[in-house]
């Protein structure tokens, strides 16, 4: 027996190092609201939990469970909290962000609780038999559905893939009693805060992304991509060829062996559109391609295409954007 709704969907919300809900929270809670009653789990220090619970309510959480992390241990405290929350709520599904931490927590929890795991979903729905996860696979070439045949599925949801937003709620907040499992965990000896040198949005989860490819020709000329990104307020990405050529670091790489993004707007500059690149960006809502080769595969998936020399087109685009801001 549980005090929680029979159609509860448990949602683990990531908390940023700055102590805010991660950008994945609105989409996760909206996805949960579409298939049941969203119950959020927030693992954060006690002093921050009231504010975070209110923020989760604003995003649609009907109930919020809070648990304290152990700052000296990675992942396992969140898995322990997820297990305690699921035991309490008895949800129909568990949704977790497909972030680096989220996917590790989800996988560990699913293995521990012997539940089915569906990863990198771009949507969820409910049919007569239960919860269904929707995925975009093989570089976006196929859409597939997955469902488990027993118990509640654990589903990781791709960041930025859910546009819907849930209605604001005034959540009931409960502090969760968590028993530490003592399972093996990586321990944190020291934390060095990385200095963020850029004021641009982070690539993963950004609403707009401008990516550059080998067509830029050099590290210096890649600055044009950064200028266009700044004019649009976008994050900067790159193809593997641009990364391999040393124009930008690997952390910029979009694609099968880089970051997967699902922004509202993706601008591909001097990128041919290889299948491995498309794998990381094909679910973008609007794709704009600028390429001098009219037969480049990127145009097959572009909503808007400009066939032309990027060194002519992009400066004109930047100047038009700047004019429009005046
Ligand atoms: P190119 O294919 O060389 O294309 C450059 C484009 O720029 C061309 O279309 C050209 O017409 C255009 N261009 C050139 N000059 C101009 C100009 N002046 N104006 C306008 N257009 C111009 N790739 C990824 O991106 N991400 C991945 O994660 C990834 N993972 C991979 C994993 C594996 C196992 C393998 C085998 C490959 C992977 N690749 C990945 C590499 C991928 O196959 C392509 O080689 C790569 O995406 C090509 O990058 P590109 O489009 O920048 O370069």
Short mmCIF file of C-alpha atoms and ligand atoms in Angstrom, two decimals:
data_model
loop_
_atom_site.label_atom_id
_atom_site.label_comp_id
_atom_site.label_asym_id
_atom_site.label_seq_id
_atom_site.Cartn_x
_atom_site.Cartn_y
_atom_site.Cartn_z
CA UNK A 1 0.00 0.00 0.00
CA UNK A 2 1.21 3.48 -0.75
CA UNK A 3 -0.12 7.01 -0.21
CA UNK A 4 0.92 7.89 -3.74
CA UNK A 5 -1.33 7.84 -6.79
CA UNK A 6 -1.67 4.45 -8.50
CA UNK A 7 -0.40 5.97 -11.77
CA UNK A 8 2.63 7.66 -10.18
CA UNK A 9 5.71 8.20 -12.32
CA UNK A 10 8.88 8.70 -10.30
CA UNK A 11 11.25 11.29 -11.78
CA UNK A 12 14.83 11.71 -10.57
CA UNK A 13 15.75 15.36 -11.14
CA UNK A 14 19.43 16.24 -11.63
CA UNK A 15 20.72 19.14 -9.53
CA UNK A 16 23.53 21.30 -10.96
CA UNK A 17 26.75 21.98 -9.01
CA UNK A 18 25.32 25.50 -8.56
CA UNK A 19 22.40 24.02 -6.63
CA UNK A 20 19.65 24.50 -9.23
CA UNK A 21 17.44 22.00 -11.04
CA UNK A 22 19.14 20.92 -14.27
CA UNK A 23 17.68 22.04 -17.59
CA UNK A 24 16.37 18.51 -18.14
CA UNK A 25 13.80 18.95 -15.32
CA UNK A 26 10.95 20.63 -17.30
CA UNK A 27 10.99 17.98 -20.05
CA UNK A 28 11.21 15.06 -17.62
CA UNK A 29 8.29 16.30 -15.52
CA UNK A 30 6.22 17.04 -18.63
CA UNK A 31 6.93 13.54 -19.93
CA UNK A 32 5.83 12.11 -16.57
CA UNK A 33 2.67 14.27 -16.52
CA UNK A 34 1.76 12.90 -19.95
CA UNK A 35 1.64 9.31 -18.66
CA UNK A 36 0.66 9.66 -15.00
CA UNK A 37 1.17 11.61 -11.79
CA UNK A 38 4.69 13.05 -11.56
CA UNK A 39 6.50 12.43 -8.27
CA UNK A 40 9.93 14.08 -8.22
CA UNK A 41 12.97 12.86 -6.31
CA UNK A 42 15.57 15.50 -5.50
CA UNK A 43 18.90 14.51 -3.97
CA UNK A 44 20.29 17.75 -2.57
CA UNK A 45 21.49 19.23 0.73
CA UNK A 46 18.63 19.85 3.19
CA UNK A 47 19.03 23.63 3.12
CA UNK A 48 18.39 23.71 -0.65
CA UNK A 49 15.60 21.17 -0.81
CA UNK A 50 12.62 23.45 0.02
CA UNK A 51 13.47 25.83 -2.80
CA UNK A 52 14.18 23.00 -5.24
CA UNK A 53 10.91 21.29 -4.30
CA UNK A 54 9.02 24.51 -5.07
CA UNK A 55 10.82 24.78 -8.41
CA UNK A 56 9.85 21.16 -9.18
CA UNK A 57 6.22 22.02 -8.35
CA UNK A 58 6.35 24.94 -10.77
CA UNK A 59 7.40 22.40 -13.41
CA UNK A 60 4.56 19.99 -12.66
CA UNK A 61 5.65 17.75 -9.75
CA UNK A 62 2.55 16.78 -7.75
CA UNK A 63 4.73 15.40 -4.95
CA UNK A 64 8.42 15.80 -4.15
CA UNK A 65 10.64 13.45 -2.17
CA UNK A 66 13.93 14.85 -0.92
CA UNK A 67 17.06 13.03 0.18
CA UNK A 68 20.48 14.24 1.29
CA UNK A 69 23.50 13.30 -0.84
CA UNK A 70 26.77 12.02 0.58
CA UNK A 71 29.25 14.52 -0.91
CA UNK A 72 32.09 12.04 -0.49
CA UNK A 73 30.54 9.36 -2.72
CA UNK A 74 29.56 9.33 -6.37
CA UNK A 75 26.30 7.87 -7.74
CA UNK A 76 25.52 5.24 -5.09
CA UNK A 77 23.73 7.67 -2.69
CA UNK A 78 21.42 8.66 -5.55
CA UNK A 79 20.79 4.99 -6.37
CA UNK A 80 20.00 4.31 -2.70
CA UNK A 81 17.59 7.28 -2.70
CA UNK A 82 15.95 6.12 -5.92
CA UNK A 83 15.46 2.66 -4.46
CA UNK A 84 13.90 4.08 -1.27
CA UNK A 85 11.68 6.39 -3.31
CA UNK A 86 10.51 3.61 -5.63
CA UNK A 87 9.76 1.32 -2.65
CA UNK A 88 7.63 4.11 -1.17
CA UNK A 89 5.85 5.31 -4.30
CA UNK A 90 5.48 2.01 -6.24
CA UNK A 91 5.58 3.92 -9.54
CA UNK A 92 4.45 2.74 -12.96
CA UNK A 93 7.76 3.99 -14.41
CA UNK A 94 10.96 5.70 -13.33
CA UNK A 95 12.24 8.55 -15.52
CA UNK A 96 15.83 9.77 -15.31
CA UNK A 97 17.73 12.26 -17.43
CA UNK A 98 20.08 10.73 -20.03
CA UNK A 99 22.83 12.89 -18.54
CA UNK A 100 26.18 11.37 -17.64
CA UNK A 101 25.20 10.99 -13.99
CA UNK A 102 21.56 10.16 -14.74
CA UNK A 103 22.33 7.25 -17.01
CA UNK A 104 24.73 5.75 -14.47
CA UNK A 105 22.18 6.05 -11.67
CA UNK A 106 19.45 4.58 -13.89
CA UNK A 107 21.57 1.62 -14.97
CA UNK A 108 22.75 0.82 -11.46
CA UNK A 109 19.24 1.13 -10.06
CA UNK A 110 17.72 -1.06 -12.79
CA UNK A 111 20.37 -3.74 -12.23
CA UNK A 112 19.93 -3.61 -8.47
CA UNK A 113 16.12 -3.72 -8.58
CA UNK A 114 16.07 -6.18 -11.50
CA UNK A 115 13.98 -3.87 -13.65
CA UNK A 116 14.02 -3.33 -17.40
CA UNK A 117 16.04 -0.34 -18.61
CA UNK A 118 15.22 1.70 -21.73
CA UNK A 119 17.84 4.30 -22.60
CA UNK A 120 17.92 7.55 -24.54
CA UNK A 121 14.16 7.86 -25.08
CA UNK A 122 12.88 10.92 -26.92
CA UNK A 123 9.34 10.44 -25.63
CA UNK A 124 7.11 8.22 -23.51
CA UNK A 125 3.48 7.18 -23.76
CA UNK A 126 1.06 4.81 -22.09
CA UNK A 127 -0.98 2.09 -23.80
CA UNK A 128 -3.27 -0.66 -22.48
CA UNK A 129 -0.31 -2.72 -21.31
CA UNK A 130 1.77 -0.02 -19.67
CA UNK A 131 4.46 2.53 -20.38
CA UNK A 132 6.16 2.71 -23.78
CA UNK A 133 9.44 4.51 -24.48
CA UNK A 134 10.09 5.99 -27.92
CA UNK A 135 13.60 6.12 -29.34
CA UNK A 136 15.32 7.55 -32.41
CA UNK A 137 18.06 5.10 -33.41
CA UNK A 138 20.73 4.44 -36.05
CA UNK A 139 21.45 8.09 -36.54
CA UNK A 140 17.79 9.02 -36.50
CA UNK A 141 17.08 6.68 -39.43
CA UNK A 142 14.53 4.63 -37.46
CA UNK A 143 12.03 5.33 -34.72
CA UNK A 144 11.54 2.38 -32.38
CA UNK A 145 9.37 1.76 -29.32
CA UNK A 146 10.38 -0.28 -26.30
CA UNK A 147 8.38 -1.64 -23.41
CA UNK A 148 9.05 -4.06 -20.57
CA UNK A 149 7.03 -7.21 -20.00
CA UNK A 150 7.17 -7.03 -16.20
CA UNK A 151 7.25 -4.39 -13.46
CA UNK A 152 8.02 -0.69 -13.95
CA UNK A 153 10.52 0.34 -16.63
CA UNK A 154 13.45 2.61 -15.84
CA UNK A 155 13.75 5.07 -18.73
CA UNK A 156 16.47 7.61 -19.45
CA UNK A 157 15.21 10.58 -21.48
CA UNK A 158 17.39 12.48 -23.94
CA UNK A 159 17.93 16.05 -22.83
CA UNK A 160 16.06 18.64 -24.87
CA UNK A 161 13.84 16.06 -26.58
CA UNK A 162 10.58 16.90 -24.79
CA UNK A 163 9.02 20.24 -25.71
CA UNK A 164 5.85 19.90 -23.64
CA UNK A 165 5.56 21.57 -20.24
CA UNK A 166 3.39 20.36 -17.35
CA UNK A 167 0.95 22.49 -15.37
CA UNK A 168 2.18 24.22 -12.23
CA UNK A 169 1.47 22.28 -9.01
CA UNK A 170 1.76 22.94 -5.30
CA UNK A 171 3.59 19.77 -4.36
CA UNK A 172 3.36 17.75 -1.21
CA UNK A 173 6.96 17.47 0.03
CA UNK A 174 8.27 14.52 1.99
CA UNK A 175 11.77 13.89 3.33
CA UNK A 176 12.78 10.40 2.40
CA UNK A 177 14.35 8.00 4.89
CA UNK A 178 17.25 6.41 3.01
CA UNK A 179 19.36 3.56 4.32
CA UNK A 180 22.86 3.66 2.83
CA UNK A 181 23.41 0.40 0.93
CA UNK A 182 27.17 0.44 1.38
CA UNK A 183 27.52 -0.73 -2.24
CA UNK A 184 30.93 -0.04 -3.84
CA UNK A 185 31.17 3.58 -4.91
CA UNK A 186 33.83 5.88 -6.28
CA UNK A 187 34.83 8.29 -3.54
CA UNK A 188 35.58 11.97 -3.94
CA UNK A 189 38.95 13.01 -2.48
CA UNK A 190 38.98 16.60 -3.68
CA UNK A 191 36.91 18.88 -5.87
CA UNK A 192 38.44 21.51 -8.14
CA UNK A 193 35.84 23.83 -9.60
CA UNK A 194 36.46 24.12 -13.34
CA UNK A 195 36.56 27.71 -14.53
CA UNK A 196 33.97 28.23 -17.25
CA UNK A 197 35.75 30.38 -19.79
CA UNK A 198 32.72 30.87 -21.99
CA UNK A 199 29.43 32.64 -21.38
CA UNK A 200 27.84 30.53 -24.11
CA UNK A 201 25.21 27.93 -23.22
CA UNK A 202 26.44 24.42 -22.55
CA UNK A 203 26.22 22.22 -25.67
CA UNK A 204 24.29 19.41 -24.00
CA UNK A 205 20.74 20.62 -23.50
CA UNK A 206 21.20 23.96 -25.36
CA UNK A 207 18.12 25.33 -27.13
CA UNK A 208 20.21 26.50 -30.09
CA UNK A 209 23.42 25.01 -31.46
CA UNK A 210 25.71 26.23 -34.24
CA UNK A 211 28.18 23.56 -35.39
CA UNK A 212 31.12 23.87 -37.74
CA UNK A 213 32.81 21.25 -39.87
CA UNK A 214 35.89 20.69 -41.97
CA UNK A 215 34.56 23.31 -44.40
CA UNK A 216 35.83 26.00 -42.01
CA UNK A 217 39.36 25.07 -42.98
CA UNK A 218 41.29 26.17 -39.90
CA UNK A 219 41.10 26.90 -36.18
CA UNK A 220 41.25 30.66 -36.86
CA UNK A 221 38.39 30.53 -39.34
CA UNK A 222 36.31 28.43 -36.94
CA UNK A 223 35.84 31.75 -35.09
CA UNK A 224 33.14 32.48 -37.66
CA UNK A 225 31.05 29.66 -36.19
CA UNK A 226 31.55 31.13 -32.72
CA UNK A 227 30.51 34.59 -33.93
CA UNK A 228 27.33 33.18 -35.45
CA UNK A 229 26.64 31.25 -32.23
CA UNK A 230 27.05 34.44 -30.20
CA UNK A 231 24.74 36.37 -32.52
CA UNK A 232 22.09 33.67 -31.96
CA UNK A 233 22.82 33.06 -28.26
CA UNK A 234 23.67 29.48 -29.20
CA UNK A 235 26.11 26.81 -28.01
CA UNK A 236 28.98 25.80 -30.29
CA UNK A 237 29.37 22.29 -31.66
CA UNK A 238 31.54 20.65 -34.29
CA UNK A 239 31.89 17.64 -36.53
CA UNK A 240 34.50 15.02 -35.81
CA UNK A 241 36.53 16.16 -38.80
CA UNK A 242 36.73 19.65 -37.26
CA UNK A 243 37.73 18.15 -33.92
CA UNK A 244 40.31 15.82 -35.49
CA UNK A 245 41.78 18.77 -37.39
CA UNK A 246 42.25 20.56 -34.07
CA UNK A 247 39.85 23.47 -34.72
CA UNK A 248 38.08 22.84 -31.38
CA UNK A 249 38.36 20.40 -28.45
CA UNK A 250 36.66 17.01 -28.44
CA UNK A 251 34.03 18.25 -25.96
CA UNK A 252 32.47 20.13 -28.91
CA UNK A 253 31.94 17.01 -31.01
CA UNK A 254 28.35 16.25 -31.97
CA UNK A 255 27.49 12.78 -33.17
CA UNK A 256 27.69 9.08 -32.59
CA UNK A 257 30.96 9.31 -30.69
CA UNK A 258 30.31 12.78 -29.30
CA UNK A 259 27.42 14.62 -27.70
CA UNK A 260 23.78 14.03 -28.73
CA UNK A 261 21.76 17.21 -28.93
CA UNK A 262 18.06 17.90 -29.55
CA UNK A 263 17.90 21.69 -29.75
CA UNK A 264 15.11 23.83 -31.16
CA UNK A 265 17.56 25.11 -33.78
CA UNK A 266 20.68 23.40 -35.19
CA UNK A 267 22.80 25.26 -37.72
CA UNK A 268 25.35 23.09 -39.56
CA UNK A 269 28.09 25.16 -41.19
CA UNK A 270 30.46 23.42 -43.63
CA UNK A 271 29.36 19.97 -42.44
CA UNK A 272 28.63 17.26 -45.01
CA UNK A 273 26.12 15.34 -42.89
CA UNK A 274 27.76 11.94 -42.44
CA UNK A 275 25.55 9.34 -40.74
CA UNK A 276 27.71 9.49 -37.60
CA UNK A 277 27.18 13.26 -37.34
CA UNK A 278 23.45 13.01 -37.99
CA UNK A 279 23.22 10.46 -35.17
CA UNK A 280 23.83 13.25 -32.70
CA UNK A 281 21.62 15.99 -34.09
CA UNK A 282 18.88 14.57 -36.29
CA UNK A 283 16.21 15.04 -33.61
CA UNK A 284 16.77 18.84 -33.62
CA UNK A 285 13.45 20.59 -34.23
CA UNK A 286 14.70 22.89 -37.00
CA UNK A 287 17.89 22.17 -38.97
CA UNK A 288 19.60 24.82 -41.08
CA UNK A 289 22.50 23.78 -43.32
CA UNK A 290 25.04 26.02 -45.04
CA UNK A 291 27.19 24.14 -47.54
CA UNK A 292 28.64 24.90 -50.96
CA UNK A 293 27.83 21.39 -52.23
CA UNK A 294 24.13 21.15 -53.15
CA UNK A 295 24.40 17.34 -52.97
CA UNK A 296 25.76 17.25 -49.41
CA UNK A 297 23.71 14.70 -47.37
CA UNK A 298 23.03 17.29 -44.66
CA UNK A 299 20.47 18.87 -47.02
CA UNK A 300 18.41 15.64 -46.90
CA UNK A 301 17.46 16.39 -43.30
CA UNK A 302 17.66 20.20 -43.34
CA UNK A 303 14.49 22.26 -42.93
CA UNK A 304 16.30 25.23 -44.49
CA UNK A 305 19.36 24.99 -46.68
CA UNK A 306 21.69 27.61 -48.10
CA UNK A 307 23.91 26.42 -50.98
CA UNK A 308 26.84 28.75 -50.98
CA UNK A 309 30.29 29.58 -49.69
CA UNK A 310 30.07 29.78 -45.90
CA UNK A 311 32.64 32.60 -45.85
CA UNK A 312 30.14 34.70 -47.82
CA UNK A 313 26.91 33.45 -46.28
CA UNK A 314 27.78 33.40 -42.57
CA UNK A 315 29.09 37.02 -42.31
CA UNK A 316 25.91 38.19 -44.07
CA UNK A 317 23.80 36.14 -41.66
CA UNK A 318 25.63 37.57 -38.64
CA UNK A 319 25.20 41.12 -39.93
CA UNK A 320 21.46 40.52 -40.60
CA UNK A 321 21.02 39.14 -37.06
CA UNK A 322 22.82 42.13 -35.59
CA UNK A 323 20.71 44.54 -37.64
CA UNK A 324 17.55 42.81 -36.43
CA UNK A 325 18.63 43.33 -32.81
CA UNK A 326 18.95 47.11 -33.24
P1 LIG B 1 33.49 16.63 -44.50
O1 LIG B 1 32.74 15.37 -44.69
O2 LIG B 1 34.83 16.75 -45.14
O3 LIG B 1 32.55 17.80 -45.04
C1 LIG B 1 32.94 19.13 -45.13
C2 LIG B 1 31.82 19.84 -45.83
O4 LIG B 1 32.13 21.22 -45.89
C3 LIG B 1 31.58 19.37 -47.27
O5 LIG B 1 30.23 18.98 -47.41
C4 LIG B 1 31.90 20.59 -48.12
O6 LIG B 1 31.04 20.72 -49.24
C5 LIG B 1 31.68 21.71 -47.14
N1 LIG B 1 32.47 22.90 -47.43
C6 LIG B 1 33.80 22.98 -47.66
N2 LIG B 1 34.18 24.27 -47.86
C7 LIG B 1 33.04 25.00 -47.77
C8 LIG B 1 32.77 26.39 -47.88
N3 LIG B 1 33.75 27.29 -48.11
N4 LIG B 1 31.49 26.81 -47.76
C9 LIG B 1 30.48 25.91 -47.52
N5 LIG B 1 30.69 24.59 -47.39
C10 LIG B 1 31.96 24.14 -47.50
N6 LIG B 1 31.56 12.51 -37.23
C11 LIG B 1 30.94 13.41 -36.44
O7 LIG B 1 30.69 14.56 -36.83
N7 LIG B 1 30.59 13.05 -35.16
C12 LIG B 1 30.82 11.83 -34.66
O8 LIG B 1 30.49 11.57 -33.49
C13 LIG B 1 31.46 10.87 -35.49
N8 LIG B 1 31.69 9.62 -35.03
C14 LIG B 1 32.24 8.70 -35.90
C15 LIG B 1 32.41 7.38 -35.48
C16 LIG B 1 32.94 6.44 -36.34
C17 LIG B 1 33.09 5.02 -35.86
C18 LIG B 1 33.34 6.82 -37.64
C19 LIG B 1 33.90 5.81 -38.59
C20 LIG B 1 33.20 8.13 -38.06
C21 LIG B 1 32.67 9.08 -37.20
N9 LIG B 1 32.51 10.41 -37.61
C22 LIG B 1 31.84 11.28 -36.79
C23 LIG B 1 33.11 10.92 -38.85
C24 LIG B 1 32.14 11.07 -39.99
O9 LIG B 1 32.06 9.85 -40.71
C25 LIG B 1 32.62 12.17 -40.98
O10 LIG B 1 33.90 11.87 -41.39
C26 LIG B 1 32.60 13.57 -40.35
O11 LIG B 1 31.36 13.83 -39.74
C27 LIG B 1 32.86 14.58 -41.45
O12 LIG B 1 32.94 15.86 -40.90
P2 LIG B 1 32.63 17.13 -41.81
O13 LIG B 1 31.23 17.04 -42.31
O14 LIG B 1 33.03 18.33 -41.06
O15 LIG B 1 33.70 16.98 -42.98
#
